JSON list of C-alpha atoms in Angstrom, two decimals:
[
{"chain": "A", "resi": 297, "resn": "UNK", "atom": "CA", "xyz": [94.73, 7.47, 309.40]},
{"chain": "A", "resi": 298, "resn": "UNK", "atom": "CA", "xyz": [92.69, 10.83, 309.85]},
{"chain": "A", "resi": 299, "resn": "UNK", "atom": "CA", "xyz": [94.54, 14.23, 309.34]},
{"chain": "A", "resi": 300, "resn": "UNK", "atom": "CA", "xyz": [92.94, 17.75, 309.92]},
{"chain": "A", "resi": 301, "resn": "UNK", "atom": "CA", "xyz": [94.40, 20.86, 307.88]},
{"chain": "A", "resi": 302, "resn": "UNK", "atom": "CA", "xyz": [98.00, 21.57, 308.76]},
{"chain": "A", "resi": 303, "resn": "UNK", "atom": "CA", "xyz": [98.35, 18.21, 310.36]},
{"chain": "A", "resi": 304, "resn": "UNK", "atom": "CA", "xyz": [101.13, 15.64, 309.25]},
{"chain": "A", "resi": 305, "resn": "UNK", "atom": "CA", "xyz": [102.07, 12.00, 310.00]},
{"chain": "A", "resi": 306, "resn": "UNK", "atom": "CA", "xyz": [105.83, 10.96, 310.42]},
{"chain": "A", "resi": 307, "resn": "UNK", "atom": "CA", "xyz": [106.54, 7.26, 309.78]},
{"chain": "A", "resi": 308, "resn": "UNK", "atom": "CA", "xyz": [110.07, 6.40, 311.13]},
{"chain": "A", "resi": 309, "resn": "UNK", "atom": "CA", "xyz": [112.57, 3.53, 310.79]},
{"chain": "A", "resi": 310, "resn": "UNK", "atom": "CA", "xyz": [111.54, 2.34, 307.13]},
{"chain": "A", "resi": 311, "resn": "UNK", "atom": "CA", "xyz": [114.47, 0.80, 305.45]},
{"chain": "A", "resi": 312, "resn": "UNK", "atom": "CA", "xyz": [115.78, 2.27, 302.27]},
{"chain": "A", "resi": 313, "resn": "UNK", "atom": "CA", "xyz": [114.18, 0.84, 299.16]},
{"chain": "A", "resi": 314, "resn": "UNK", "atom": "CA", "xyz": [110.71, 0.55, 300.87]},
{"chain": "A", "resi": 315, "resn": "UNK", "atom": "CA", "xyz": [107.94, 1.12, 298.32]},
{"chain": "A", "resi": 316, "resn": "UNK", "atom": "CA", "xyz": [104.88, 2.63, 299.53]},
{"chain": "A", "resi": 317, "resn": "UNK", "atom": "CA", "xyz": [101.63, 3.91, 298.24]},
{"chain": "A", "resi": 318, "resn": "UNK", "atom": "CA", "xyz": [99.57, 6.77, 299.92]},
{"chain": "A", "resi": 319, "resn": "UNK", "atom": "CA", "xyz": [95.86, 7.31, 298.81]},
{"chain": "A", "resi": 320, "resn": "UNK", "atom": "CA", "xyz": [93.41, 9.97, 300.30]},
{"chain": "A", "resi": 321, "resn": "UNK", "atom": "CA", "xyz": [89.99, 8.85, 300.72]},
{"chain": "A", "resi": 322, "resn": "UNK", "atom": "CA", "xyz": [87.53, 11.24, 299.87]},
{"chain": "A", "resi": 323, "resn": "UNK", "atom": "CA", "xyz": [85.23, 12.86, 302.48]},
{"chain": "A", "resi": 324, "resn": "UNK", "atom": "CA", "xyz": [81.25, 13.53, 302.35]},
{"chain": "A", "resi": 325, "resn": "UNK", "atom": "CA", "xyz": [81.93, 16.20, 299.88]},
{"chain": "A", "resi": 326, "resn": "UNK", "atom": "CA", "xyz": [83.08, 16.19, 296.29]},
{"chain": "A", "resi": 327, "resn": "UNK", "atom": "CA", "xyz": [83.10, 19.94, 296.11]},
{"chain": "A", "resi": 328, "resn": "UNK", "atom": "CA", "xyz": [87.07, 20.36, 296.16]},
{"chain": "A", "resi": 329, "resn": "UNK", "atom": "CA", "xyz": [89.98, 19.53, 293.99]},
{"chain": "A", "resi": 330, "resn": "UNK", "atom": "CA", "xyz": [93.55, 17.96, 295.19]},
{"chain": "A", "resi": 331, "resn": "UNK", "atom": "CA", "xyz": [96.90, 18.71, 294.41]},
{"chain": "A", "resi": 332, "resn": "UNK", "atom": "CA", "xyz": [99.41, 15.90, 295.31]},
{"chain": "A", "resi": 333, "resn": "UNK", "atom": "CA", "xyz": [103.22, 16.16, 295.38]},
{"chain": "A", "resi": 334, "resn": "UNK", "atom": "CA", "xyz": [105.85, 13.55, 296.03]},
{"chain": "A", "resi": 335, "resn": "UNK", "atom": "CA", "xyz": [109.10, 15.11, 297.44]},
{"chain": "A", "resi": 336, "resn": "UNK", "atom": "CA", "xyz": [107.99, 18.43, 295.73]},
{"chain": "A", "resi": 337, "resn": "UNK", "atom": "CA", "xyz": [107.02, 16.70, 292.34]},
{"chain": "A", "resi": 338, "resn": "UNK", "atom": "CA", "xyz": [103.37, 17.01, 291.41]},
{"chain": "A", "resi": 339, "resn": "UNK", "atom": "CA", "xyz": [101.57, 13.87, 290.38]},
{"chain": "A", "resi": 340, "resn": "UNK", "atom": "CA", "xyz": [98.05, 13.30, 289.04]},
{"chain": "A", "resi": 341, "resn": "UNK", "atom": "CA", "xyz": [95.34, 11.72, 290.89]},
{"chain": "A", "resi": 342, "resn": "UNK", "atom": "CA", "xyz": [94.57, 11.06, 294.58]},
{"chain": "A", "resi": 343, "resn": "UNK", "atom": "CA", "xyz": [96.79, 7.98, 294.97]},
{"chain": "A", "resi": 344, "resn": "UNK", "atom": "CA", "xyz": [100.63, 8.17, 294.91]},
{"chain": "A", "resi": 345, "resn": "UNK", "atom": "CA", "xyz": [103.59, 5.95, 295.22]},
{"chain": "A", "resi": 346, "resn": "UNK", "atom": "CA", "xyz": [107.10, 6.30, 295.90]},
{"chain": "A", "resi": 347, "resn": "UNK", "atom": "CA", "xyz": [110.30, 4.60, 297.39]},
{"chain": "A", "resi": 348, "resn": "UNK", "atom": "CA", "xyz": [112.34, 5.49, 300.51]},
{"chain": "A", "resi": 349, "resn": "UNK", "atom": "CA", "xyz": [115.65, 6.71, 299.39]},
{"chain": "A", "resi": 350, "resn": "UNK", "atom": "CA", "xyz": [119.02, 5.85, 301.07]},
{"chain": "A", "resi": 351, "resn": "UNK", "atom": "CA", "xyz": [120.10, 8.17, 304.09]},
{"chain": "A", "resi": 352, "resn": "UNK", "atom": "CA", "xyz": [117.15, 10.50, 303.34]},
{"chain": "A", "resi": 353, "resn": "UNK", "atom": "CA", "xyz": [113.41, 11.00, 303.66]},
{"chain": "A", "resi": 354, "resn": "UNK", "atom": "CA", "xyz": [110.55, 11.00, 301.30]},
{"chain": "A", "resi": 355, "resn": "UNK", "atom": "CA", "xyz": [107.52, 13.43, 301.70]},
{"chain": "A", "resi": 356, "resn": "UNK", "atom": "CA", "xyz": [104.13, 13.14, 300.48]},
{"chain": "A", "resi": 357, "resn": "UNK", "atom": "CA", "xyz": [101.82, 16.26, 300.39]},
{"chain": "A", "resi": 358, "resn": "UNK", "atom": "CA", "xyz": [98.09, 16.51, 299.94]},
{"chain": "A", "resi": 359, "resn": "UNK", "atom": "CA", "xyz": [96.53, 20.06, 299.38]},
{"chain": "A", "resi": 360, "resn": "UNK", "atom": "CA", "xyz": [92.74, 20.23, 299.21]},
{"chain": "A", "resi": 361, "resn": "UNK", "atom": "CA", "xyz": [91.10, 22.93, 297.74]},
{"chain": "A", "resi": 362, "resn": "UNK", "atom": "CA", "xyz": [87.45, 23.82, 298.37]},
{"chain": "A", "resi": 363, "resn": "UNK", "atom": "CA", "xyz": [86.61, 26.38, 295.67]},
{"chain": "A", "resi": 364, "resn": "UNK", "atom": "CA", "xyz": [85.55, 25.49, 292.29]},
{"chain": "A", "resi": 365, "resn": "UNK", "atom": "CA", "xyz": [88.53, 26.53, 289.99]},
{"chain": "A", "resi": 366, "resn": "UNK", "atom": "CA", "xyz": [88.60, 29.25, 287.64]},
{"chain": "A", "resi": 367, "resn": "UNK", "atom": "CA", "xyz": [88.50, 28.21, 283.94]},
{"chain": "A", "resi": 368, "resn": "UNK", "atom": "CA", "xyz": [89.87, 30.86, 281.87]},
{"chain": "A", "resi": 369, "resn": "UNK", "atom": "CA", "xyz": [89.76, 30.92, 277.85]},
{"chain": "A", "resi": 370, "resn": "UNK", "atom": "CA", "xyz": [92.40, 32.99, 276.43]},
{"chain": "A", "resi": 371, "resn": "UNK", "atom": "CA", "xyz": [92.87, 34.20, 272.77]},
{"chain": "A", "resi": 372, "resn": "UNK", "atom": "CA", "xyz": [95.48, 35.46, 270.37]},
{"chain": "A", "resi": 373, "resn": "UNK", "atom": "CA", "xyz": [95.56, 37.21, 266.97]},
{"chain": "A", "resi": 374, "resn": "UNK", "atom": "CA", "xyz": [98.11, 36.84, 264.02]},
{"chain": "A", "resi": 375, "resn": "UNK", "atom": "CA", "xyz": [98.33, 39.76, 261.46]},
{"chain": "A", "resi": 376, "resn": "UNK", "atom": "CA", "xyz": [99.90, 39.64, 258.06]},
{"chain": "A", "resi": 377, "resn": "UNK", "atom": "CA", "xyz": [100.87, 42.97, 256.63]},
{"chain": "A", "resi": 378, "resn": "UNK", "atom": "CA", "xyz": [100.96, 42.90, 252.88]},
{"chain": "A", "resi": 379, "resn": "UNK", "atom": "CA", "xyz": [98.86, 40.16, 251.99]},
{"chain": "A", "resi": 380, "resn": "UNK", "atom": "CA", "xyz": [96.31, 37.63, 253.60]},
{"chain": "A", "resi": 381, "resn": "UNK", "atom": "CA", "xyz": [96.88, 34.36, 255.04]},
{"chain": "A", "resi": 382, "resn": "UNK", "atom": "CA", "xyz": [97.32, 31.40, 252.44]},
{"chain": "A", "resi": 383, "resn": "UNK", "atom": "CA", "xyz": [96.37, 27.73, 252.75]},
{"chain": "A", "resi": 384, "resn": "UNK", "atom": "CA", "xyz": [100.03, 26.89, 253.09]},
{"chain": "A", "resi": 385, "resn": "UNK", "atom": "CA", "xyz": [100.72, 29.26, 255.72]},
{"chain": "A", "resi": 386, "resn": "UNK", "atom": "CA", "xyz": [101.30, 27.90, 259.32]},
{"chain": "A", "resi": 387, "resn": "UNK", "atom": "CA", "xyz": [102.16, 29.85, 262.32]},
{"chain": "A", "resi": 388, "resn": "UNK", "atom": "CA", "xyz": [102.46, 28.17, 266.00]},
{"chain": "A", "resi": 389, "resn": "UNK", "atom": "CA", "xyz": [102.28, 30.07, 269.28]},
{"chain": "A", "resi": 390, "resn": "UNK", "atom": "CA", "xyz": [103.17, 28.94, 272.79]},
{"chain": "A", "resi": 391, "resn": "UNK", "atom": "CA", "xyz": [101.88, 29.96, 276.30]},
{"chain": "A", "resi": 392, "resn": "UNK", "atom": "CA", "xyz": [104.15, 30.11, 279.09]},
{"chain": "A", "resi": 393, "resn": "UNK", "atom": "CA", "xyz": [104.43, 31.26, 282.85]},
{"chain": "A", "resi": 394, "resn": "UNK", "atom": "CA", "xyz": [105.33, 34.96, 282.67]},
{"chain": "A", "resi": 395, "resn": "UNK", "atom": "CA", "xyz": [106.94, 35.37, 285.98]},
{"chain": "A", "resi": 396, "resn": "UNK", "atom": "CA", "xyz": [108.57, 33.24, 288.75]},
{"chain": "A", "resi": 397, "resn": "UNK", "atom": "CA", "xyz": [105.37, 33.26, 290.90]},
{"chain": "A", "resi": 398, "resn": "UNK", "atom": "CA", "xyz": [103.35, 31.96, 287.82]},
{"chain": "A", "resi": 399, "resn": "UNK", "atom": "CA", "xyz": [106.04, 29.39, 286.99]},
{"chain": "A", "resi": 400, "resn": "UNK", "atom": "CA", "xyz": [106.07, 27.99, 290.46]},
{"chain": "A", "resi": 401, "resn": "UNK", "atom": "CA", "xyz": [102.19, 27.79, 290.53]},
{"chain": "A", "resi": 402, "resn": "UNK", "atom": "CA", "xyz": [102.38, 25.73, 287.21]},
{"chain": "A", "resi": 403, "resn": "UNK", "atom": "CA", "xyz": [104.92, 23.39, 288.62]},
{"chain": "A", "resi": 404, "resn": "UNK", "atom": "CA", "xyz": [102.75, 23.03, 291.96]},
{"chain": "A", "resi": 405, "resn": "UNK", "atom": "CA", "xyz": [99.88, 22.22, 289.78]},
{"chain": "A", "resi": 406, "resn": "UNK", "atom": "CA", "xyz": [97.81, 25.25, 291.07]},
{"chain": "A", "resi": 407, "resn": "UNK", "atom": "CA", "xyz": [97.96, 26.45, 287.50]},
{"chain": "A", "resi": 408, "resn": "UNK", "atom": "CA", "xyz": [97.19, 24.04, 284.47]},
{"chain": "A", "resi": 409, "resn": "UNK", "atom": "CA", "xyz": [98.04, 25.44, 281.09]},
{"chain": "A", "resi": 410, "resn": "UNK", "atom": "CA", "xyz": [97.85, 23.72, 277.61]},
{"chain": "A", "resi": 411, "resn": "UNK", "atom": "CA", "xyz": [101.20, 21.60, 276.97]},
{"chain": "A", "resi": 412, "resn": "UNK", "atom": "CA", "xyz": [101.10, 21.86, 273.27]},
{"chain": "A", "resi": 413, "resn": "UNK", "atom": "CA", "xyz": [101.83, 24.95, 271.12]},
{"chain": "A", "resi": 414, "resn": "UNK", "atom": "CA", "xyz": [98.68, 26.54, 269.26]},
{"chain": "A", "resi": 415, "resn": "UNK", "atom": "CA", "xyz": [98.47, 26.55, 265.62]},
{"chain": "A", "resi": 416, "resn": "UNK", "atom": "CA", "xyz": [96.62, 29.31, 263.55]},
{"chain": "A", "resi": 417, "resn": "UNK", "atom": "CA", "xyz": [94.17, 27.90, 261.03]},
{"chain": "A", "resi": 418, "resn": "UNK", "atom": "CA", "xyz": [94.14, 29.69, 257.63]},
{"chain": "A", "resi": 419, "resn": "UNK", "atom": "CA", "xyz": [90.66, 31.51, 256.92]},
{"chain": "A", "resi": 420, "resn": "UNK", "atom": "CA", "xyz": [91.87, 33.87, 253.82]},
{"chain": "A", "resi": 421, "resn": "UNK", "atom": "CA", "xyz": [92.20, 36.97, 255.92]},
{"chain": "A", "resi": 422, "resn": "UNK", "atom": "CA", "xyz": [95.12, 39.31, 256.80]},
{"chain": "A", "resi": 423, "resn": "UNK", "atom": "CA", "xyz": [94.19, 39.15, 260.54]},
{"chain": "A", "resi": 424, "resn": "UNK", "atom": "CA", "xyz": [93.08, 35.79, 262.38]},
{"chain": "A", "resi": 425, "resn": "UNK", "atom": "CA", "xyz": [92.07, 35.41, 265.87]},
{"chain": "A", "resi": 426, "resn": "UNK", "atom": "CA", "xyz": [92.63, 32.07, 267.51]},
{"chain": "A", "resi": 427, "resn": "UNK", "atom": "CA", "xyz": [92.16, 30.49, 270.91]},
{"chain": "A", "resi": 428, "resn": "UNK", "atom": "CA", "xyz": [95.08, 30.10, 273.11]},
{"chain": "A", "resi": 429, "resn": "UNK", "atom": "CA", "xyz": [93.24, 27.22, 274.94]},
{"chain": "A", "resi": 430, "resn": "UNK", "atom": "CA", "xyz": [91.83, 27.08, 278.31]},
{"chain": "A", "resi": 431, "resn": "UNK", "atom": "CA", "xyz": [93.62, 27.23, 281.66]},
{"chain": "A", "resi": 432, "resn": "UNK", "atom": "CA", "xyz": [92.57, 26.19, 285.02]},
{"chain": "A", "resi": 433, "resn": "UNK", "atom": "CA", "xyz": [93.48, 27.93, 288.15]},
{"chain": "A", "resi": 434, "resn": "UNK", "atom": "CA", "xyz": [92.97, 26.51, 291.52]},
{"chain": "A", "resi": 435, "resn": "UNK", "atom": "CA", "xyz": [93.90, 29.54, 293.88]},
{"chain": "A", "resi": 436, "resn": "UNK", "atom": "CA", "xyz": [93.30, 33.36, 294.41]},
{"chain": "A", "resi": 437, "resn": "UNK", "atom": "CA", "xyz": [96.26, 35.38, 293.07]},
{"chain": "A", "resi": 438, "resn": "UNK", "atom": "CA", "xyz": [97.33, 37.50, 290.22]},
{"chain": "A", "resi": 439, "resn": "UNK", "atom": "CA", "xyz": [99.01, 35.46, 287.37]},
{"chain": "A", "resi": 440, "resn": "UNK", "atom": "CA", "xyz": [101.22, 36.60, 284.57]},
{"chain": "A", "resi": 441, "resn": "UNK", "atom": "CA", "xyz": [101.58, 34.61, 281.19]},
{"chain": "A", "resi": 442, "resn": "UNK", "atom": "CA", "xyz": [103.64, 35.21, 278.24]},
{"chain": "A", "resi": 443, "resn": "UNK", "atom": "CA", "xyz": [102.59, 34.37, 274.73]},
{"chain": "A", "resi": 444, "resn": "UNK", "atom": "CA", "xyz": [104.96, 34.42, 271.59]},
{"chain": "A", "resi": 445, "resn": "UNK", "atom": "CA", "xyz": [105.28, 32.95, 268.23]},
{"chain": "A", "resi": 446, "resn": "UNK", "atom": "CA", "xyz": [107.39, 29.97, 267.63]},
{"chain": "A", "resi": 447, "resn": "UNK", "atom": "CA", "xyz": [109.87, 31.02, 265.03]},
{"chain": "A", "resi": 448, "resn": "UNK", "atom": "CA", "xyz": [110.92, 28.84, 262.23]},
{"chain": "A", "resi": 449, "resn": "UNK", "atom": "CA", "xyz": [114.33, 27.24, 261.96]},
{"chain": "A", "resi": 450, "resn": "UNK", "atom": "CA", "xyz": [116.95, 29.92, 261.22]},
{"chain": "A", "resi": 451, "resn": "UNK", "atom": "CA", "xyz": [114.83, 32.94, 262.31]},
{"chain": "A", "resi": 452, "resn": "UNK", "atom": "CA", "xyz": [115.67, 34.91, 265.34]},
{"chain": "A", "resi": 453, "resn": "UNK", "atom": "CA", "xyz": [115.12, 38.29, 266.91]},
{"chain": "A", "resi": 454, "resn": "UNK", "atom": "CA", "xyz": [118.31, 39.54, 265.17]},
{"chain": "A", "resi": 455, "resn": "UNK", "atom": "CA", "xyz": [117.33, 38.06, 261.82]},
{"chain": "A", "resi": 456, "resn": "UNK", "atom": "CA", "xyz": [113.59, 37.92, 261.63]},
{"chain": "A", "resi": 457, "resn": "UNK", "atom": "CA", "xyz": [113.09, 37.27, 257.94]},
{"chain": "A", "resi": 458, "resn": "UNK", "atom": "CA", "xyz": [112.55, 33.65, 256.96]},
{"chain": "A", "resi": 459, "resn": "UNK", "atom": "CA", "xyz": [113.24, 31.76, 253.85]},
{"chain": "A", "resi": 460, "resn": "UNK", "atom": "CA", "xyz": [109.55, 32.43, 252.89]},
{"chain": "A", "resi": 461, "resn": "UNK", "atom": "CA", "xyz": [110.27, 36.12, 252.82]},
{"chain": "A", "resi": 462, "resn": "UNK", "atom": "CA", "xyz": [108.05, 36.75, 255.87]},
{"chain": "A", "resi": 463, "resn": "UNK", "atom": "CA", "xyz": [109.46, 39.03, 258.75]},
{"chain": "A", "resi": 464, "resn": "UNK", "atom": "CA", "xyz": [108.28, 37.28, 262.00]},
{"chain": "A", "resi": 465, "resn": "UNK", "atom": "CA", "xyz": [107.35, 39.00, 264.99]},
{"chain": "A", "resi": 466, "resn": "UNK", "atom": "CA", "xyz": [109.48, 37.99, 267.94]},
{"chain": "A", "resi": 467, "resn": "UNK", "atom": "CA", "xyz": [107.90, 39.98, 270.80]},
{"chain": "A", "resi": 468, "resn": "UNK", "atom": "CA", "xyz": [106.20, 38.48, 273.91]},
{"chain": "A", "resi": 469, "resn": "UNK", "atom": "CA", "xyz": [102.47, 39.50, 274.58]},
{"chain": "A", "resi": 470, "resn": "UNK", "atom": "CA", "xyz": [101.81, 39.73, 278.35]},
{"chain": "A", "resi": 471, "resn": "UNK", "atom": "CA", "xyz": [98.40, 38.19, 279.78]},
{"chain": "A", "resi": 472, "resn": "UNK", "atom": "CA", "xyz": [97.61, 39.07, 283.11]},
{"chain": "A", "resi": 473, "resn": "UNK", "atom": "CA", "xyz": [94.84, 37.01, 285.11]},
{"chain": "A", "resi": 474, "resn": "UNK", "atom": "CA", "xyz": [93.62, 38.19, 288.38]},
{"chain": "A", "resi": 475, "resn": "UNK", "atom": "CA", "xyz": [91.62, 35.35, 290.28]},
{"chain": "A", "resi": 476, "resn": "UNK", "atom": "CA", "xyz": [89.34, 35.96, 293.27]},
{"chain": "A", "resi": 477, "resn": "UNK", "atom": "CA", "xyz": [86.65, 34.04, 295.04]},
{"chain": "A", "resi": 478, "resn": "UNK", "atom": "CA", "xyz": [82.95, 34.98, 294.21]},
{"chain": "A", "resi": 479, "resn": "UNK", "atom": "CA", "xyz": [80.88, 36.64, 297.04]},
{"chain": "A", "resi": 480, "resn": "UNK", "atom": "CA", "xyz": [79.41, 33.24, 297.84]},
{"chain": "A", "resi": 481, "resn": "UNK", "atom": "CA", "xyz": [82.93, 31.83, 298.07]},
{"chain": "A", "resi": 482, "resn": "UNK", "atom": "CA", "xyz": [81.85, 28.79, 296.22]},
{"chain": "A", "resi": 483, "resn": "UNK", "atom": "CA", "xyz": [84.08, 29.41, 293.07]},
{"chain": "A", "resi": 484, "resn": "UNK", "atom": "CA", "xyz": [86.99, 31.39, 291.61]},
{"chain": "A", "resi": 485, "resn": "UNK", "atom": "CA", "xyz": [86.37, 34.02, 289.06]},
{"chain": "A", "resi": 486, "resn": "UNK", "atom": "CA", "xyz": [88.86, 35.68, 286.80]},
{"chain": "A", "resi": 487, "resn": "UNK", "atom": "CA", "xyz": [89.51, 39.13, 285.18]},
{"chain": "A", "resi": 488, "resn": "UNK", "atom": "CA", "xyz": [91.90, 39.00, 282.07]},
{"chain": "A", "resi": 489, "resn": "UNK", "atom": "CA", "xyz": [94.00, 41.98, 280.53]},
{"chain": "A", "resi": 490, "resn": "UNK", "atom": "CA", "xyz": [96.37, 41.97, 277.71]},
{"chain": "A", "resi": 491, "resn": "UNK", "atom": "CA", "xyz": [99.48, 43.91, 277.00]},
{"chain": "A", "resi": 492, "resn": "UNK", "atom": "CA", "xyz": [100.39, 43.71, 273.39]},
{"chain": "A", "resi": 493, "resn": "UNK", "atom": "CA", "xyz": [102.30, 47.17, 273.42]},
{"chain": "A", "resi": 494, "resn": "UNK", "atom": "CA", "xyz": [105.63, 45.86, 272.01]},
{"chain": "A", "resi": 495, "resn": "UNK", "atom": "CA", "xyz": [104.02, 44.21, 268.72]},
{"chain": "A", "resi": 496, "resn": "UNK", "atom": "CA", "xyz": [105.57, 45.28, 265.46]},
{"chain": "A", "resi": 497, "resn": "UNK", "atom": "CA", "xyz": [102.21, 45.92, 263.74]},
{"chain": "A", "resi": 498, "resn": "UNK", "atom": "CA", "xyz": [100.71, 49.36, 264.98]},
{"chain": "A", "resi": 499, "resn": "UNK", "atom": "CA", "xyz": [97.15, 48.11, 264.85]},
{"chain": "A", "resi": 500, "resn": "UNK", "atom": "CA", "xyz": [98.14, 45.09, 267.13]},
{"chain": "A", "resi": 501, "resn": "UNK", "atom": "CA", "xyz": [99.45, 47.27, 269.79]},
{"chain": "A", "resi": 502, "resn": "UNK", "atom": "CA", "xyz": [96.18, 48.11, 271.50]},
{"chain": "A", "resi": 503, "resn": "UNK", "atom": "CA", "xyz": [94.57, 44.76, 270.57]}
]
């Protein structure tokens, strides 16, 4: 079956429990990426499977994006006041969608972010920059992300001091990524801005 952009195919009178497989056959160009969803749930790859539910329908959607995705490298910084980082110190951070639009883009597979938390490596200084990982964005737009430290057990915003005597910073830094197509309209480019104005360390507020 061949479908053009915006077209759809309806298959009727399939009994409940019918299993199906849908696969997109690549055309004569590899210069695009594909996002596939089954009943709103994103799946990996260009082949998906499902089952017809009772008294309901099942919908498979393929979205082809012909611009090279934007690859964005994000960074963070951990500051200790009063002493340097030690080998036994361990600090973890997490990157999440910062608003509803970005969260929906992540759920839809338009934005891909690291799934695991980021751990700061000791280098014997009071301030350490670290990578937050690479994110991939498939469409133009303005995307908002939050970065926050994963607090140890028993530490909260109201009770920020841990058993190690460290007062932890519970603020969320905001990262805005603006994505646009380049002049040739062959790839997406990105601009990144950081807002760390609510940090507890004065030297970090303008970082």
